[in-house]
GROMACS .gro file of C-alpha atoms in nm:
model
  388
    1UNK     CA    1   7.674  11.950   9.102
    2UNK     CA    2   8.014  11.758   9.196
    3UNK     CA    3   8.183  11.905   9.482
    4UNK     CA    4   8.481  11.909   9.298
    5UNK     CA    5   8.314  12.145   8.959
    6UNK     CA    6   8.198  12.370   9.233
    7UNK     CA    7   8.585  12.443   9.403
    8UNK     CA    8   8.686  12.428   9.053
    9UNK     CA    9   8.456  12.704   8.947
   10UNK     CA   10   8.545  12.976   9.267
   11UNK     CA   11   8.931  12.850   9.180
   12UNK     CA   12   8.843  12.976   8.847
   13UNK     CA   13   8.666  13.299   8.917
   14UNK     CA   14   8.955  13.380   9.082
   15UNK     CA   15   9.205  13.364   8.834
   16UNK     CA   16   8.992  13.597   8.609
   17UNK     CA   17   9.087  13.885   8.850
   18UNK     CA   18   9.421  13.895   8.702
   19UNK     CA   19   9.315  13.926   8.316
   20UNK     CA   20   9.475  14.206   8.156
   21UNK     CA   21   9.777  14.192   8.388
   22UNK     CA   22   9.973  13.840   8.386
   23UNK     CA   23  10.141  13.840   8.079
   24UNK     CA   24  10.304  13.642   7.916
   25UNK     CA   25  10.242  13.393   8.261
   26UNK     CA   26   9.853  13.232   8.239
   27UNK     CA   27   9.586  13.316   8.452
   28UNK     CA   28   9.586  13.090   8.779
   29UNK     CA   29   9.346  13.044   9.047
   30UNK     CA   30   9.379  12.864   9.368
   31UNK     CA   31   9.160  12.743   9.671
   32UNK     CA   32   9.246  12.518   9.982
   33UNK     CA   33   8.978  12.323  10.103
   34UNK     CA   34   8.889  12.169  10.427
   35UNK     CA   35   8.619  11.997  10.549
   36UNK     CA   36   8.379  12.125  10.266
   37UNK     CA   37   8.513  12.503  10.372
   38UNK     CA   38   8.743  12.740  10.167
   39UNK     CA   39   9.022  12.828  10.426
   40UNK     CA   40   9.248  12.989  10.185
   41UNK     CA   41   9.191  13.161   9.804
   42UNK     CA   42   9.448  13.342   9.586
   43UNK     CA   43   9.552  13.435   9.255
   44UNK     CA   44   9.827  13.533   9.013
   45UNK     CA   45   9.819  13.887   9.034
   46UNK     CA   46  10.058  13.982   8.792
   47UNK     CA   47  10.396  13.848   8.614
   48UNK     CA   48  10.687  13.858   8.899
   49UNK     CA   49  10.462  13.846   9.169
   50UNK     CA   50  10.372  13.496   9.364
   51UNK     CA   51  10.184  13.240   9.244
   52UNK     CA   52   9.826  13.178   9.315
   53UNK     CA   53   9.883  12.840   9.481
   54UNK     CA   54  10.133  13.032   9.725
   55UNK     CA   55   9.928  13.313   9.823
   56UNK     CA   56   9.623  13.019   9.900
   57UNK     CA   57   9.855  12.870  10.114
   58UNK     CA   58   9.985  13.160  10.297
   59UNK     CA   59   9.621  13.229  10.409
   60UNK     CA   60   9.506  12.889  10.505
   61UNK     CA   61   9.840  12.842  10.726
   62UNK     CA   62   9.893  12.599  10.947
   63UNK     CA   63   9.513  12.466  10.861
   64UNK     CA   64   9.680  12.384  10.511
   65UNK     CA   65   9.761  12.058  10.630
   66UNK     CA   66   9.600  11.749  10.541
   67UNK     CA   67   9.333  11.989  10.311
   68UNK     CA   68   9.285  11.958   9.950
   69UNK     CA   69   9.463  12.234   9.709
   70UNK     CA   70   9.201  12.331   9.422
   71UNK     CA   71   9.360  12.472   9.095
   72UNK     CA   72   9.298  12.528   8.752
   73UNK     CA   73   9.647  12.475   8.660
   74UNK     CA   74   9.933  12.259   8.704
   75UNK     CA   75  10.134  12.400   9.025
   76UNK     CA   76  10.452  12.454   8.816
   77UNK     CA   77  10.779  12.279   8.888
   78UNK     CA   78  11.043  12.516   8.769
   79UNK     CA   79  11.221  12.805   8.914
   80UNK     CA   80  11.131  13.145   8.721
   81UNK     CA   81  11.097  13.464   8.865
   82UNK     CA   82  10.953  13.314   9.188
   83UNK     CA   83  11.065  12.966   9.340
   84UNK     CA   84  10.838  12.658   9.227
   85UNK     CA   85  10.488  12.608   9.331
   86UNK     CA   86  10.523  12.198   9.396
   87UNK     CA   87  10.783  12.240   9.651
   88UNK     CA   88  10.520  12.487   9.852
   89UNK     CA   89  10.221  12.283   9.819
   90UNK     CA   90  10.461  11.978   9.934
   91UNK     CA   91  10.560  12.184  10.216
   92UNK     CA   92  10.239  12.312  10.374
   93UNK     CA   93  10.103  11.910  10.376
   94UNK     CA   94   9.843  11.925  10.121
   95UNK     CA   95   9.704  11.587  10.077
   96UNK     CA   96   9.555  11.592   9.715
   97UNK     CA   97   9.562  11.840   9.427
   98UNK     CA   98   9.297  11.915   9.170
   99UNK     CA   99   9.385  12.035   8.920
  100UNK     CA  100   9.192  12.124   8.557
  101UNK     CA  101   9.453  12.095   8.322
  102UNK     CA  102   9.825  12.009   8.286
  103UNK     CA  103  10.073  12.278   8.204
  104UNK     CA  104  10.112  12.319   7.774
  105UNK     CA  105  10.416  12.498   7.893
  106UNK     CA  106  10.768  12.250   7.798
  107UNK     CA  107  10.942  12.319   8.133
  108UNK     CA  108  10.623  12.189   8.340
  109UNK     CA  109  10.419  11.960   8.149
  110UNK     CA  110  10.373  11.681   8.379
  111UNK     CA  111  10.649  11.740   8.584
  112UNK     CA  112  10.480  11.918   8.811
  113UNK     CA  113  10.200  11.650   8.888
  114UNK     CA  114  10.501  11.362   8.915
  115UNK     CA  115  10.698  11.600   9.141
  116UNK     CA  116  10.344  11.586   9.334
  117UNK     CA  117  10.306  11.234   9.307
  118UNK     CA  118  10.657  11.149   9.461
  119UNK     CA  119  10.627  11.303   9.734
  120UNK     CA  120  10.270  11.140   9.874
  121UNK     CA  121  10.012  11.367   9.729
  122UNK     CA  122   9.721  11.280   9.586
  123UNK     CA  123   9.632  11.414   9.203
  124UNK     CA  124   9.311  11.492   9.018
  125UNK     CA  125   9.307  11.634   8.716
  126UNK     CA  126   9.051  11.720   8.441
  127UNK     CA  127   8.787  11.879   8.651
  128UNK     CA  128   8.655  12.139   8.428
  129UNK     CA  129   8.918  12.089   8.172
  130UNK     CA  130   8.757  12.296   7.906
  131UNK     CA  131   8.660  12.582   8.080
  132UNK     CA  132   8.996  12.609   8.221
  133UNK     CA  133   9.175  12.565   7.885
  134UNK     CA  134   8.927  12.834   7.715
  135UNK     CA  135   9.033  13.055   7.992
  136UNK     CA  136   9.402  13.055   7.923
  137UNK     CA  137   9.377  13.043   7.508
  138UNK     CA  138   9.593  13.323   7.486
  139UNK     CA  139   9.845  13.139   7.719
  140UNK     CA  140   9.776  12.789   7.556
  141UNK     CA  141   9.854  12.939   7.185
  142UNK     CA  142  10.161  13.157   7.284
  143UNK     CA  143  10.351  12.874   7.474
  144UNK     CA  144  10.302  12.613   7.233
  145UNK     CA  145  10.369  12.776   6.914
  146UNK     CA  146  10.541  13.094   6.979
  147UNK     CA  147  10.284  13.314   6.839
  148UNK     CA  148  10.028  13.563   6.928
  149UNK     CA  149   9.676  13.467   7.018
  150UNK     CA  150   9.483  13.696   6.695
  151UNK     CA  151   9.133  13.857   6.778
  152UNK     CA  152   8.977  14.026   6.579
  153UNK     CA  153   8.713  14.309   6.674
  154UNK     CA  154   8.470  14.497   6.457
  155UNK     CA  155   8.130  14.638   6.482
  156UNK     CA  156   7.892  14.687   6.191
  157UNK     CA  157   7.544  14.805   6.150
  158UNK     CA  158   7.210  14.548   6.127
  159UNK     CA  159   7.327  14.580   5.744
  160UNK     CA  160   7.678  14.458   5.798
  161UNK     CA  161   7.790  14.819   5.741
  162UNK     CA  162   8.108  14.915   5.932
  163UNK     CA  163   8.093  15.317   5.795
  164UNK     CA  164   7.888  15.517   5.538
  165UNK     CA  165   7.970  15.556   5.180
  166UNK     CA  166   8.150  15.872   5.305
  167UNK     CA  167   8.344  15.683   5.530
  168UNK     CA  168   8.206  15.779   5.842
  169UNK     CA  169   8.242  15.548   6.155
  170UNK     CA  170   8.203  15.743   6.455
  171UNK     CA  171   8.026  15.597   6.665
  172UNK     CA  172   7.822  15.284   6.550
  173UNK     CA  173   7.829  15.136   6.884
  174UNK     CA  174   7.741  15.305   7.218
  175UNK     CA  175   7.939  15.380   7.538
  176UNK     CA  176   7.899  15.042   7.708
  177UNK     CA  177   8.014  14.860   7.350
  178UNK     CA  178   8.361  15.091   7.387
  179UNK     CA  179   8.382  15.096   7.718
  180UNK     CA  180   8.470  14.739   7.648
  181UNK     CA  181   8.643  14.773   7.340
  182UNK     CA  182   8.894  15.007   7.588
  183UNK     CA  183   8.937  14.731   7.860
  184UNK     CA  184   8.988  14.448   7.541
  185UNK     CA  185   9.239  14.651   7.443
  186UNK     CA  186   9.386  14.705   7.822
  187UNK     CA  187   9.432  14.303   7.825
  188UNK     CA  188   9.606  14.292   7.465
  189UNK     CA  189  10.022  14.309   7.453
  190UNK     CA  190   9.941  14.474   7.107
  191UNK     CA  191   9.683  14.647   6.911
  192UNK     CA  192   9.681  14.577   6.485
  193UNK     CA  193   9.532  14.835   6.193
  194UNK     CA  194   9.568  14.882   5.818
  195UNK     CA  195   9.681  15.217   5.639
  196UNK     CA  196   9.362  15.273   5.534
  197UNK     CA  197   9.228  15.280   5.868
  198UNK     CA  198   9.461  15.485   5.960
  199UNK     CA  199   9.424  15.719   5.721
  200UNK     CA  200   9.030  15.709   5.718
  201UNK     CA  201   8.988  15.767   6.112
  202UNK     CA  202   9.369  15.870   6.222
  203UNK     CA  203   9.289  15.613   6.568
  204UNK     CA  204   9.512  15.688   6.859
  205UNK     CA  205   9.454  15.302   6.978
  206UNK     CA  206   9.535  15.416   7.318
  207UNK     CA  207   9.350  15.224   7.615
  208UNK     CA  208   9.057  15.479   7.768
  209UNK     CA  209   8.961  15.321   8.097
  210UNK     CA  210   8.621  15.483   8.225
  211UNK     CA  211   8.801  15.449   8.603
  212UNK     CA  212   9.109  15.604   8.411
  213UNK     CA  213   9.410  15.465   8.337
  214UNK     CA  214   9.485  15.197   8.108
  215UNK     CA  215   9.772  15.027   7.961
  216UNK     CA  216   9.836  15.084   7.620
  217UNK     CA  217   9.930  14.825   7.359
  218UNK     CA  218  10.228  14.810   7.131
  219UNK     CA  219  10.076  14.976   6.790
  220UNK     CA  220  10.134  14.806   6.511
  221UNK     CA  221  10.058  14.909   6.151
  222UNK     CA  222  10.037  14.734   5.832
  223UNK     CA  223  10.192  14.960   5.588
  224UNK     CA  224  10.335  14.751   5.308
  225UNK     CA  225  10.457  15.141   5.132
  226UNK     CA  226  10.503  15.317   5.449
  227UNK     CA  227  10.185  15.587   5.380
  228UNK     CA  228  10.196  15.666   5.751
  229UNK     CA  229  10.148  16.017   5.807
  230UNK     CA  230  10.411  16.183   6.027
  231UNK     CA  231  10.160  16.370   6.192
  232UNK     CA  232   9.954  16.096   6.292
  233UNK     CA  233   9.791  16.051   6.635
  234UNK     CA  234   9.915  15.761   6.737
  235UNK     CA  235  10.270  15.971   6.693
  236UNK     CA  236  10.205  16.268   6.835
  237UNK     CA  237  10.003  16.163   7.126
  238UNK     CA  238  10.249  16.085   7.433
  239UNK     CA  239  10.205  15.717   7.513
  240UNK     CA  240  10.413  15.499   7.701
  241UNK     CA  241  10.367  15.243   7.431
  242UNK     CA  242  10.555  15.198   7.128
  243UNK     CA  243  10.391  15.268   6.755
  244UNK     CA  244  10.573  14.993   6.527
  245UNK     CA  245  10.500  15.019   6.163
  246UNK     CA  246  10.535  14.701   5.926
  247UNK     CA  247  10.613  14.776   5.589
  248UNK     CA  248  10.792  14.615   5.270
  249UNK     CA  249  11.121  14.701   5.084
  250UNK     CA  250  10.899  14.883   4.870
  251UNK     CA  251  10.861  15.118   5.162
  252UNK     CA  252  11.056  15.486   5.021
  253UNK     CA  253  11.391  15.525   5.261
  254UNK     CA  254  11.322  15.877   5.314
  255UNK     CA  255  10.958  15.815   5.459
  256UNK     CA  256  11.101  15.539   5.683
  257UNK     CA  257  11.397  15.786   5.802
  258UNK     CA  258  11.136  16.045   5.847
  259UNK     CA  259  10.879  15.814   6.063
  260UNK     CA  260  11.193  15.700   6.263
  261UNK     CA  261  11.288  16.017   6.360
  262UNK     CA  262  10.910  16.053   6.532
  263UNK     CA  263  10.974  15.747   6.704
  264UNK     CA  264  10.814  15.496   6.503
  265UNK     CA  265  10.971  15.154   6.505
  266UNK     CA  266  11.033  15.023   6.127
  267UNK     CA  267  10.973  14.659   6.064
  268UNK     CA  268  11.081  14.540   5.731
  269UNK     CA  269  10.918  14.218   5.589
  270UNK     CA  270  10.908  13.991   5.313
  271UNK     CA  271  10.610  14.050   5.074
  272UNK     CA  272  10.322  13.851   4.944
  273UNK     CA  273  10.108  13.971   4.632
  274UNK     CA  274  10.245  14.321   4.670
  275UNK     CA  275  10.163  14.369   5.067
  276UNK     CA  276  10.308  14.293   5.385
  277UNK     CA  277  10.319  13.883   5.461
  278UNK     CA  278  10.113  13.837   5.795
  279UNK     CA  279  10.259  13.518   5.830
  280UNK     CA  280  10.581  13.695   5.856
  281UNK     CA  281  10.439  13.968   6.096
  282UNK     CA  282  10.286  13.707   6.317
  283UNK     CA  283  10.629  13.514   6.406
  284UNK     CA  284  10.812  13.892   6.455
  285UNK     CA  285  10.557  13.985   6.724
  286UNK     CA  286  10.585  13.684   6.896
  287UNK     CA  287  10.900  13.653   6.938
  288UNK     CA  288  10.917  14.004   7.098
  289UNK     CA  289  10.659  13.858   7.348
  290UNK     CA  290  10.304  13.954   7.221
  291UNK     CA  291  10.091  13.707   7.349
  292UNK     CA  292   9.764  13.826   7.278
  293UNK     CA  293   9.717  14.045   6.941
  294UNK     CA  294   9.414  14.273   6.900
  295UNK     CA  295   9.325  14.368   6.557
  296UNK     CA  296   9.086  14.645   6.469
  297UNK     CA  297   9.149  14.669   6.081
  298UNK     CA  298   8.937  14.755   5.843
  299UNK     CA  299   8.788  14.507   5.540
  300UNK     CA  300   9.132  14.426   5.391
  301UNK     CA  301   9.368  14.323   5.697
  302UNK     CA  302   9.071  14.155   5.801
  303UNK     CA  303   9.022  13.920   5.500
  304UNK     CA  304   9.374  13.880   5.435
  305UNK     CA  305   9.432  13.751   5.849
  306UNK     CA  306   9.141  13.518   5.767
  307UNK     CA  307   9.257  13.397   5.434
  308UNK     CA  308   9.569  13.297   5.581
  309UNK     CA  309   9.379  13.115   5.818
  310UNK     CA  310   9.559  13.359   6.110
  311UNK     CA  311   9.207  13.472   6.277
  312UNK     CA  312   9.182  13.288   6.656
  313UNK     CA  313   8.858  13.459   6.781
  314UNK     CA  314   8.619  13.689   6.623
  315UNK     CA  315   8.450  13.980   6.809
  316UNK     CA  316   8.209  14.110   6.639
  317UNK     CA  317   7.949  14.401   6.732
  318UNK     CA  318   7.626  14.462   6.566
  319UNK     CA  319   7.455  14.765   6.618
  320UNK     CA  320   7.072  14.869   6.560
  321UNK     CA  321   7.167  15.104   6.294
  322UNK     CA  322   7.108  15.063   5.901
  323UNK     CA  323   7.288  15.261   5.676
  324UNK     CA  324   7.275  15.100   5.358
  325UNK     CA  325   7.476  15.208   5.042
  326UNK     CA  326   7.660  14.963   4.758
  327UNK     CA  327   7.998  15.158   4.849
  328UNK     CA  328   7.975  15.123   5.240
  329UNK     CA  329   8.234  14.897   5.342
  330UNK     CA  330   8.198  14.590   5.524
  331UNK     CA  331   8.395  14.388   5.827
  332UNK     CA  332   8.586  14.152   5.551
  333UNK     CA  333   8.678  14.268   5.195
  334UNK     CA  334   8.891  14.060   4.949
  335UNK     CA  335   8.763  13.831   4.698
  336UNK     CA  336   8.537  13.661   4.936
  337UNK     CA  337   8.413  13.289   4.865
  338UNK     CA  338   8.237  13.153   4.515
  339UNK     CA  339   7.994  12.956   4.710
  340UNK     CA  340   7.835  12.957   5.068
  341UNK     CA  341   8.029  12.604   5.095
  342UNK     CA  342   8.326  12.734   5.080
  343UNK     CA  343   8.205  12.998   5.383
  344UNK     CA  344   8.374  12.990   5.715
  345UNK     CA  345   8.205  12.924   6.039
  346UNK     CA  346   8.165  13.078   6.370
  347UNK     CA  347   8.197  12.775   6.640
  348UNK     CA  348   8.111  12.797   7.030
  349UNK     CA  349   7.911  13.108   6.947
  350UNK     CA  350   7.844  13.332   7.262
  351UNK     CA  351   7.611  13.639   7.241
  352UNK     CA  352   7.645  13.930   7.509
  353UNK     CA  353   7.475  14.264   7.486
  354UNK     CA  354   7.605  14.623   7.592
  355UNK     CA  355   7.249  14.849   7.597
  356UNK     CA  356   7.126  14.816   7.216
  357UNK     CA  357   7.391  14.677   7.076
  358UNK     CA  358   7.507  14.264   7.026
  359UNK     CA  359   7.845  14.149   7.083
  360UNK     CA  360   7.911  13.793   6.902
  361UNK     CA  361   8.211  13.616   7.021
  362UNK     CA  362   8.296  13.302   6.823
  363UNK     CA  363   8.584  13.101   6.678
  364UNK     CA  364   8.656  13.104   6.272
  365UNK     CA  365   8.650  12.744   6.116
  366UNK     CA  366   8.669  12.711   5.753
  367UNK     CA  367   8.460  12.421   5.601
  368UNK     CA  368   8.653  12.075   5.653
  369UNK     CA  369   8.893  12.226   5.896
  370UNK     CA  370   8.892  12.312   6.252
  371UNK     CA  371   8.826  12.579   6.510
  372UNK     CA  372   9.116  12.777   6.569
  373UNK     CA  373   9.120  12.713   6.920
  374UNK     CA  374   8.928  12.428   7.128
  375UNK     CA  375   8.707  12.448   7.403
  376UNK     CA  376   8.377  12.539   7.491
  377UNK     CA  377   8.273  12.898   7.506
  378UNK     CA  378   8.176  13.006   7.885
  379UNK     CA  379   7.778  13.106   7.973
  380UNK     CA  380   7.789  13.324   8.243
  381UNK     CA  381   7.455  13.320   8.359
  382UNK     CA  382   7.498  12.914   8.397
  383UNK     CA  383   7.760  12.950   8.578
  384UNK     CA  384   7.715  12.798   8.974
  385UNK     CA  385   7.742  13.058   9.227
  386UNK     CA  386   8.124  12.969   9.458
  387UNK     CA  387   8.069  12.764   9.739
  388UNK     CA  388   8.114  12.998  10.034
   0.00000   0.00000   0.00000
């Protein structure tokens, strides 16, 4: 393996560590290198806080000089929240960068490899491009269109089942399989369901942590006639998050008074076919900063995000259960397709399991389009151990 895909990967590794906690700023790793030896690692902890190319640099110290800075990010150029990463890296007396991708974000772009450039530094970039890019999706969608990153997680039976014909749901999946469902929705800005899940489970989509603790998303509910119950969980519950319900003018003004006086946020949009427009919803949430949206709908939001061609990443559990029945429901409702042809397609497929049960992770692509989001999916168990 190239000595530079091996840096790359513990530069990588590292930038996982802060998943979950740098929003809306990427996920950044950074290693300085000399002689073959890793002198100096850091990442980006959290949004505010320094950079990961800083905090390698403040370990490797004076040694910093002359050594080679590994990254899988363009060192920005601009001054946010903390002063820019080029003029650092230019400082200590790096002698070459390697980077795995530019910045997508318009204020870097480039500038921070020419600011780089200028000042007698050598630059590298591409080394694991993909991998680095797959890593930061949620980043790579939400600063170059403005909207959220959409998953979407369900878990079904070996029949495709997600409930009985009574309705019953609880619990398909086992611990480990919610265990992770909990820490998904830890790393998500906001957390999506349909009235009629709502109204079928009452869900307090609250983060569950099994060390404790959690951050909880923004709740968001699609609720074209405002059905919401005032009594609901989510409302009731203390949360330090924010329940936001998106409804229609069709919504009754004395239900929405009512749900505001709980606390619930009211978000009116247009309307398509008699419910709310997700197109609509999409653009309001990220412009209040939702980066990455996790939606645990049932068969109808489901279709209708997938429809609309809205759907970035499926998660989808199967369990070793069969339940059968004509009137159990399924993961995607809706008029469904005429003809397998017409189907859409799971790309860069990636199977985990959690004790019995299968978690498939892929990206939707309808038949003579694309993947929502490029990239290759990430194999952990090919994955090269860090150089040391």
């Amino acid at each position: 393996m190239a000595v530079d895909d091996r840096f790359m990967w513990a530069a990588l590794d590292l930038a996982r560590r802060g998943r979950g906690k740098t929003s809306p700023n990427p996920m950044v790793g950074a290693v300085v290198v000399r002689d073959g030896q890793i002198i100096g690692t850091g990442y980006h902890r959290a949004a505010g806080e320094p950079h990961a190319e800083v905090m390698a640099l403040q370990k490797a110290g004076a040694a910093a000089r002359g050594a080679v800075l590994y990254v899988n990010l363009e060192p920005c150029f601009h001054q946010g929240r903390t002063g820019p990463c080029t003029e650092a890296v230019i400082g200590a007396g790096i002698s070459k960068v390697v980077a795995a991708m530019k910045d997508p974000n318009p204020l870097v772009s480039g500038k921070g490899f020419q600011r780089l450039k200028e000042a007698g530094v050598k630059v590298k970039v591409g080394v694991l491009e993909e991998k680095a890019r797959r890593l930061n999706e949620v980043f790579v969608k939400h600063i170059t269109t403005g909207r959220p990153f959409v998953i979407v997680k369900s878990a079904v039976t070996a029949d495709g089942k997600t409930a009985t014909r009574t309705g019953r749901s609880r619990w398909i999946t086992g611990e480990k399989a919610r265990a992770f469902v909990h820490r998904l929705r830890n790393n998500s800005d906001a957390i999506a369901v349909g009235i009629d899940t709502v109204l079928l489970d009452d869900p307090r989509l609250t983060s569950r942590l099994e060390e404790g603790g959690g951050k909880d998303p923004l709740r968001v509910v699609v609720d074209s006639r405002a059905r919401l119950p005032i009594d609901a969980r989510m409302i009731k519950m203390p949360s330090r998050a924010a329940t936001l319900l998106a409804a229609t003018a069709a919504a009754p003004p004395e239900k929405r008074r009512a749900l505001e006086e709980k606390g619930v946020e009211i978000l009116l949009l247009p309307e398509r076919q008699g419910r709310v427009d997700l197109d609509a919803l999409i653009d309001k949430l990220g412009e209040r900063g939702v980066c990455q949206l996790l939606v645990e709908g049932g068969g109808t939001l489901n279709y209708s995000l997938l429809e609309a061609g809205l759907i970035d990443k499926l998660m989808l559990f199967i369990a070793p259960l069969i339940v059968g029945g004509r009137e159990s429901p399924t993961s995607f409702g809706g008029s469904g397709v005429a003809a397998l042809e017409q189907a859409w397609h799971l790309e860069d497929l990636e199977i985990k399991q959690y004790d019995g049960d299968l978690l498939m992770i892929g990206y939707p692509r309808r038949a003579g389009g694309s993947a929502a989001a490029a990239g290759t999916g990430e194999n952990a168990a090919t994955r090269p151990a860090p150089p040391q």
